[in-house]
GROMACS .gro file of C-alpha atoms in nm:
model
  289
    1MET     CA    1   7.731  10.642   1.707
    2LEU     CA    2   7.357  10.686   1.670
    3GLN     CA    3   7.185  10.991   1.521
    4GLN     CA    4   6.816  11.075   1.548
    5VAL     CA    5   6.653  11.355   1.350
    6ARG     CA    6   6.334  11.517   1.482
    7GLU     CA    7   6.115  11.725   1.254
    8THR     CA    8   5.843  11.944   1.406
    9GLN     CA    9   5.562  12.102   1.207
   10THR     CA   10   5.317  12.329   1.387
   11LEU     CA   11   4.993  12.473   1.253
   12ASP     CA   12   4.816  12.739   1.460
   13ASP     CA   13   4.477  12.854   1.337
   14VAL     CA   14   4.223  13.096   1.481
   15SER     CA   15   3.910  13.124   1.268
   16GLY     CA   16   3.554  13.243   1.281
   17ILE     CA   17   3.265  13.129   1.064
   18ALA     CA   18   2.914  13.253   0.995
   19GLN     CA   19   2.640  13.057   0.820
   20TYR     CA   20   2.314  13.155   0.654
   21PRO     CA   21   2.076  12.866   0.575
   22PHE     CA   22   1.848  12.888   0.272
   23SER     CA   23   1.677  12.569   0.383
   24SER     CA   24   1.743  12.263   0.595
   25THR     CA   25   1.970  12.128   0.318
   26GLN     CA   26   2.142  12.436   0.172
   27ARG     CA   27   2.348  12.717   0.322
   28VAL     CA   28   2.622  12.970   0.256
   29GLU     CA   29   2.924  13.012   0.479
   30VAL     CA   30   3.172  13.297   0.519
   31SER     CA   31   3.486  13.266   0.727
   32THR     CA   32   3.793  13.460   0.826
   33GLY     CA   33   4.094  13.398   1.046
   34ILE     CA   34   4.469  13.391   1.097
   35GLN     CA   35   4.694  13.093   1.026
   36ARG     CA   36   5.058  13.035   1.119
   37PHE     CA   37   5.268  12.743   0.997
   38SER     CA   38   5.618  12.669   1.124
   39TYR     CA   39   5.882  12.402   1.071
   40LYS     CA   40   6.203  12.313   1.250
   41ALA     CA   41   6.436  12.015   1.275
   42ASP     CA   42   6.711  11.908   1.513
   43VAL     CA   43   6.949  11.616   1.534
   44GLU     CA   44   7.053  11.425   1.846
   45THR     CA   45   7.389  11.245   1.830
   46LEU     CA   46   7.461  10.965   2.077
   47LEU     CA   47   7.813  10.823   2.109
   48PHE     CA   48   7.861  10.484   2.274
   49VAL     CA   49   8.186  10.318   2.382
   50ASN     CA   50   8.173   9.957   2.498
   51GLY     CA   51   7.797   9.985   2.529
   52GLN     CA   52   7.808  10.295   2.751
   53LEU     CA   53   7.678  10.635   2.652
   54ILE     CA   54   7.959  10.890   2.678
   55ARG     CA   55   7.819  11.178   2.471
   56ASP     CA   56   7.472  11.315   2.397
   57GLU     CA   57   7.465  11.625   2.176
   58ARG     CA   58   7.174  11.808   2.020
   59SER     CA   59   7.190  12.069   1.746
   60LYS     CA   60   6.945  12.251   1.522
   61LEU     CA   61   6.939  12.179   1.150
   62PRO     CA   62   6.912  12.459   0.893
   63GLY     CA   63   6.589  12.525   0.708
   64ALA     CA   64   6.360  12.633   0.992
   65PHE     CA   65   6.090  12.880   0.892
   66ALA     CA   66   5.753  13.025   0.991
   67VAL     CA   67   5.485  13.189   0.778
   68SER     CA   68   5.175  13.378   0.890
   69MET     CA   69   4.871  13.450   0.675
   70TRP     CA   70   4.531  13.609   0.705
   71LYS     CA   71   4.253  13.418   0.529
   72ALA     CA   72   3.897  13.481   0.419
   73GLY     CA   73   3.661  13.253   0.232
   74ALA     CA   74   3.308  13.176   0.122
   75ALA     CA   75   3.132  12.848   0.048
   76TYR     CA   76   2.802  12.719  -0.087
   77VAL     CA   77   2.706  12.389   0.077
   78GLY     CA   78   2.427  12.139   0.020
   79ASP     CA   79   2.348  11.809   0.190
   80THR     CA   80   2.042  11.590   0.135
   81SER     CA   81   2.223  11.267   0.222
   82THR     CA   82   2.110  10.998   0.464
   83PHE     CA   83   2.381  10.813   0.654
   84GLY     CA   84   2.393  10.442   0.717
   85PHE     CA   85   2.618  10.307   0.989
   86ILE     CA   86   2.947  10.398   0.818
   87SER     CA   87   2.869  10.577   0.488
   88PRO     CA   88   2.598  10.784   0.323
   89VAL     CA   89   2.342  10.561   0.151
   90ARG     CA   90   2.115  10.801  -0.040
   91GLY     CA   91   2.082  11.163  -0.146
   92SER     CA   92   2.363  11.400  -0.240
   93ARG     CA   93   2.628  11.627  -0.087
   94TYR     CA   94   2.828  11.912  -0.236
   95ARG     CA   95   3.055  12.196  -0.136
   96PHE     CA   96   3.189  12.476  -0.355
   97GLU     CA   97   3.437  12.702  -0.179
   98VAL     CA   98   3.692  12.975  -0.252
   99GLN     CA   99   3.946  13.116  -0.011
  100ALA     CA  100   4.207  13.391  -0.027
  101LEU     CA  101   4.522  13.392   0.186
  102THR     CA  102   4.763  13.683   0.217
  103GLY     CA  103   5.058  13.777   0.435
  104ASP     CA  104   5.400  13.611   0.414
  105LEU     CA  105   5.253  13.415   0.123
  106LYS     CA  106   4.974  13.509  -0.113
  107PHE     CA  107   4.752  13.264  -0.302
  108GLU     CA  108   4.392  13.150  -0.344
  109THR     CA  109   4.233  12.808  -0.309
  110GLY     CA  110   3.931  12.657  -0.479
  111LEU     CA  111   3.730  12.348  -0.387
  112ALA     CA  112   3.455  12.173  -0.582
  113ASP     CA  113   3.330  11.853  -0.415
  114TRP     CA  114   3.015  11.676  -0.541
  115ARG     CA  115   2.879  11.337  -0.430
  116LYS     CA  116   2.567  11.143  -0.527
  117TYR     CA  117   2.421  10.826  -0.372
  118PHE     CA  118   2.174  10.592  -0.543
  119PHE     CA  119   2.000  10.357  -0.299
  120LEU     CA  120   1.863  10.025  -0.423
  121ARG     CA  121   1.788   9.851  -0.097
  122PRO     CA  122   2.013   9.732   0.050
  123VAL     CA  123   2.285   9.832  -0.202
  124THR     CA  124   2.414  10.186  -0.255
  125PHE     CA  125   2.587  10.309  -0.572
  126ALA     CA  126   2.801  10.614  -0.489
  127VAL     CA  127   2.985  10.851  -0.724
  128ARG     CA  128   3.208  11.148  -0.650
  129GLY     CA  129   3.395  11.423  -0.832
  130LEU     CA  130   3.644  11.649  -0.651
  131HIS     CA  131   3.887  11.926  -0.738
  132TYR     CA  132   4.104  12.120  -0.499
  133GLY     CA  133   4.378  12.359  -0.602
  134ARG     CA  134   4.599  12.648  -0.505
  135TYR     CA  135   4.616  12.939  -0.746
  136GLY     CA  136   4.803  13.266  -0.756
  137ARG     CA  137   5.154  13.397  -0.691
  138ASP     CA  138   5.268  13.152  -0.422
  139ALA     CA  139   5.058  12.849  -0.513
  140ASP     CA  140   5.371  12.637  -0.566
  141ASN     CA  141   5.584  12.786  -0.292
  142GLY     CA  142   5.810  12.523  -0.138
  143THR     CA  143   5.714  12.608   0.219
  144LEU     CA  144   5.360  12.478   0.157
  145THR     CA  145   5.292  12.109   0.206
  146PRO     CA  146   5.215  11.973  -0.142
  147LEU     CA  147   4.888  11.800  -0.221
  148TYR     CA  148   4.909  11.422  -0.261
  149LEU     CA  149   4.671  11.191  -0.445
  150GLY     CA  150   4.741  10.891  -0.224
  151GLU     CA  151   4.602  11.053   0.090
  152PRO     CA  152   4.330  10.855   0.275
  153GLY     CA  153   3.995  10.901   0.108
  154LEU     CA  154   4.135  10.994  -0.235
  155VAL     CA  155   4.296  10.740  -0.473
  156ARG     CA  156   4.355  10.412  -0.294
  157GLY     CA  157   4.660  10.198  -0.373
  158TYR     CA  158   4.908  10.488  -0.384
  159ASP     CA  159   4.998  10.532  -0.018
  160PRO     CA  160   5.343  10.696  -0.015
  161TYR     CA  161   5.474  10.454   0.247
  162SER     CA  162   5.400  10.159   0.017
  163ILE     CA  163   5.624  10.296  -0.262
  164GLY     CA  164   5.972  10.154  -0.213
  165PRO     CA  165   6.316  10.225  -0.362
  166GLY     CA  166   6.267   9.961  -0.631
  167GLU     CA  167   5.969  10.144  -0.779
  168CYS     CA  168   6.145  10.481  -0.749
  169ALA     CA  169   6.442  10.352  -0.948
  170ASN     CA  170   6.224  10.296  -1.254
  171GLY     CA  171   6.293  10.596  -1.478
  172ALA     CA  172   6.471  10.791  -1.204
  173SER     CA  173   6.699  11.079  -1.295
  174ALA     CA  174   6.891  11.357  -1.122
  175ASN     CA  175   6.596  11.591  -1.173
  176ASP     CA  176   6.334  11.336  -1.067
  177PRO     CA  177   6.461  11.065  -0.828
  178CYS     CA  178   6.117  10.897  -0.803
  179PRO     CA  179   5.880  10.956  -1.099
  180VAL     CA  180   5.620  10.712  -0.961
  181LEU     CA  181   5.588  10.929  -0.650
  182SER     CA  182   5.642  11.277  -0.792
  183ARG     CA  183   5.355  11.253  -1.040
  184LEU     CA  184   5.118  11.206  -0.745
  185ILE     CA  185   5.223  11.543  -0.599
  186GLY     CA  186   5.108  11.889  -0.706
  187SER     CA  187   4.943  12.214  -0.608
  188ARG     CA  188   4.618  12.105  -0.776
  189ILE     CA  189   4.439  11.771  -0.778
  190ALA     CA  190   4.130  11.618  -0.937
  191VAL     CA  191   3.968  11.293  -0.822
  192ALA     CA  192   3.679  11.080  -0.946
  193SER     CA  193   3.550  10.777  -0.755
  194ALA     CA  194   3.272  10.520  -0.770
  195GLU     CA  195   3.169  10.264  -0.509
  196VAL     CA  196   2.921   9.983  -0.459
  197ARG     CA  197   2.834   9.951  -0.089
  198VAL     CA  198   2.664   9.647   0.062
  199PRO     CA  199   2.573   9.642   0.435
  200LEU     CA  200   2.685   9.295   0.547
  201LEU     CA  201   2.623   9.329   0.921
  202GLY     CA  202   2.364   9.571   1.054
  203THR     CA  203   1.998   9.568   1.152
  204LYS     CA  204   1.691   9.392   1.013
  205GLN     CA  205   1.602   9.713   0.829
  206TYR     CA  206   1.952   9.777   0.694
  207GLY     CA  207   2.186   9.482   0.675
  208LEU     CA  208   2.207   9.138   0.521
  209ILE     CA  209   2.280   8.986   0.861
  210ASN     CA  210   2.125   9.116   1.182
  211ALA     CA  211   2.432   9.197   1.392
  212SER     CA  212   2.409   9.560   1.494
  213PHE     CA  213   2.687   9.527   1.754
  214LEU     CA  214   2.948   9.535   1.473
  215PRO     CA  215   2.819   9.723   1.164
  216THR     CA  216   3.017   9.610   0.860
  217GLU     CA  217   2.997   9.728   0.500
  218LEU     CA  218   3.143   9.553   0.194
  219VAL     CA  219   3.281   9.786  -0.074
  220ALA     CA  220   3.390   9.756  -0.438
  221PHE     CA  221   3.552  10.070  -0.576
  222ALA     CA  222   3.719  10.242  -0.869
  223ASP     CA  223   3.933  10.553  -0.817
  224ALA     CA  224   4.102  10.791  -1.058
  225GLY     CA  225   4.302  11.106  -0.999
  226GLU     CA  226   4.561  11.348  -1.131
  227ALA     CA  227   4.794  11.603  -0.973
  228TRP     CA  228   4.961  11.895  -1.145
  229HIS     CA  229   5.135  12.227  -1.085
  230ALA     CA  230   5.079  12.579  -1.216
  231GLY     CA  231   5.177  12.599  -1.582
  232GLN     CA  232   5.087  12.233  -1.640
  233HIS     CA  233   4.761  12.102  -1.782
  234PRO     CA  234   4.571  11.789  -1.674
  235LYS     CA  235   4.542  11.510  -1.928
  236VAL     CA  236   4.282  11.245  -1.999
  237ALA     CA  237   4.468  10.920  -2.067
  238PHE     CA  238   4.516  10.563  -1.949
  239ASN     CA  239   4.873  10.437  -1.970
  240THR     CA  240   5.022  10.175  -1.740
  241SER     CA  241   5.382  10.206  -1.860
  242SER     CA  242   5.434  10.581  -1.890
  243LEU     CA  243   5.602  10.772  -1.607
  244ASP     CA  244   5.475  11.107  -1.733
  245ARG     CA  245   5.240  11.324  -1.528
  246GLU     CA  246   4.918  11.150  -1.630
  247PRO     CA  247   4.609  11.026  -1.443
  248VAL     CA  248   4.644  10.729  -1.208
  249TYR     CA  249   4.377  10.465  -1.156
  250SER     CA  250   4.295  10.184  -0.915
  251VAL     CA  251   4.020   9.930  -0.857
  252GLY     CA  252   3.964   9.708  -0.559
  253ALA     CA  253   3.748   9.584  -0.278
  254GLY     CA  254   3.737   9.607   0.096
  255LEU     CA  255   3.523   9.648   0.404
  256ARG     CA  256   3.443   9.916   0.656
  257VAL     CA  257   3.376   9.836   1.021
  258LEU     CA  258   3.232  10.062   1.289
  259LEU     CA  259   3.423   9.960   1.601
  260SER     CA  260   3.319  10.152   1.916
  261TYR     CA  261   3.222  10.454   1.703
  262ILE     CA  262   3.556  10.440   1.516
  263PRO     CA  263   3.517  10.384   1.136
  264LEU     CA  264   3.786  10.148   1.006
  265GLU     CA  265   3.847  10.080   0.636
  266PHE     CA  266   4.049   9.781   0.509
  267TYR     CA  267   4.104   9.740   0.134
  268ALA     CA  268   4.296   9.562  -0.139
  269ALA     CA  269   4.361   9.760  -0.457
  270LYS     CA  270   4.518   9.713  -0.798
  271ALA     CA  271   4.705  10.035  -0.877
  272PHE     CA  272   4.742  10.034  -1.256
  273GLN     CA  273   5.012  10.302  -1.269
  274ARG     CA  274   5.239  10.092  -1.046
  275PRO     CA  275   5.322   9.820  -1.301
  276GLY     CA  276   5.585   9.654  -1.085
  277GLN     CA  277   5.348   9.617  -0.793
  278GLY     CA  278   5.079   9.354  -0.744
  279ILE     CA  279   4.786   9.393  -0.509
  280VAL     CA  280   4.831   9.676  -0.258
  281TYR     CA  281   4.671   9.645   0.086
  282GLY     CA  282   4.574   9.945   0.291
  283PHE     CA  283   4.406  10.068   0.608
  284ASN     CA  284   4.233  10.399   0.686
  285ILE     CA  285   4.049  10.540   0.987
  286ILE     CA  286   3.775  10.722   0.798
  287PRO     CA  287   3.405  10.675   0.717
  288GLY     CA  288   3.288  10.632   0.361
  289TRP     CA  289   3.283  10.951   0.159
   0.00000   0.00000   0.00000
């Protein structure tokens, strides 16, 4: 007998946005729209006898739901950055945004995202600070997908698919079957990052080696982040053995390649809050932040 479970998540969004520029580098945005999120799961059971399929049954699993919400938001945005082939190389970028959602669920979100780039030809020093959170009555409602620090572009070295049962067993309990993973999940996150970017392959004007057909950027990075829920408070600490909800850190190196207009990132990271793990390797399809 073979069973296959299919999970389907659908997000429908209709939005409108209006912008008012103060200058070529600063603007305000207001937006409104309707959002619907639904989830369902079904299981297909296949029964084989002597290698022949004799039964194929499908049934729905419990837990299906759908929520609809109206949303409205406002943002203040600035961008004086200059892009290289794969990442910004100078200037700054920021976005400060608030949004209210009401309907089947009711909560507010807040975003503060600030980035600064220092260009010392041909090297760029980049720093970033980011906070995103859900606030209000339903900020921690279980129907909402939780925020995760190991998402691409946040804290490298903590990809959820790289955390195996062996790491989860460390400190596991009935209330928390995987402390290493659960402390990376919350309704609010904060991230700080720093990078050194060196254009290895590029042009004579921007690149150590003139090979513009395959722009390549070498990167050294340090990431830090913390996730928490309503009623909890973020901490400032560095502890490699604790399984408490504390900040996580990683350092590493990698490269970004622009392949047919697709930005590819390959990296190796040391995730300090995964003491049983050595070097973690990862891959993202994203440009530099």
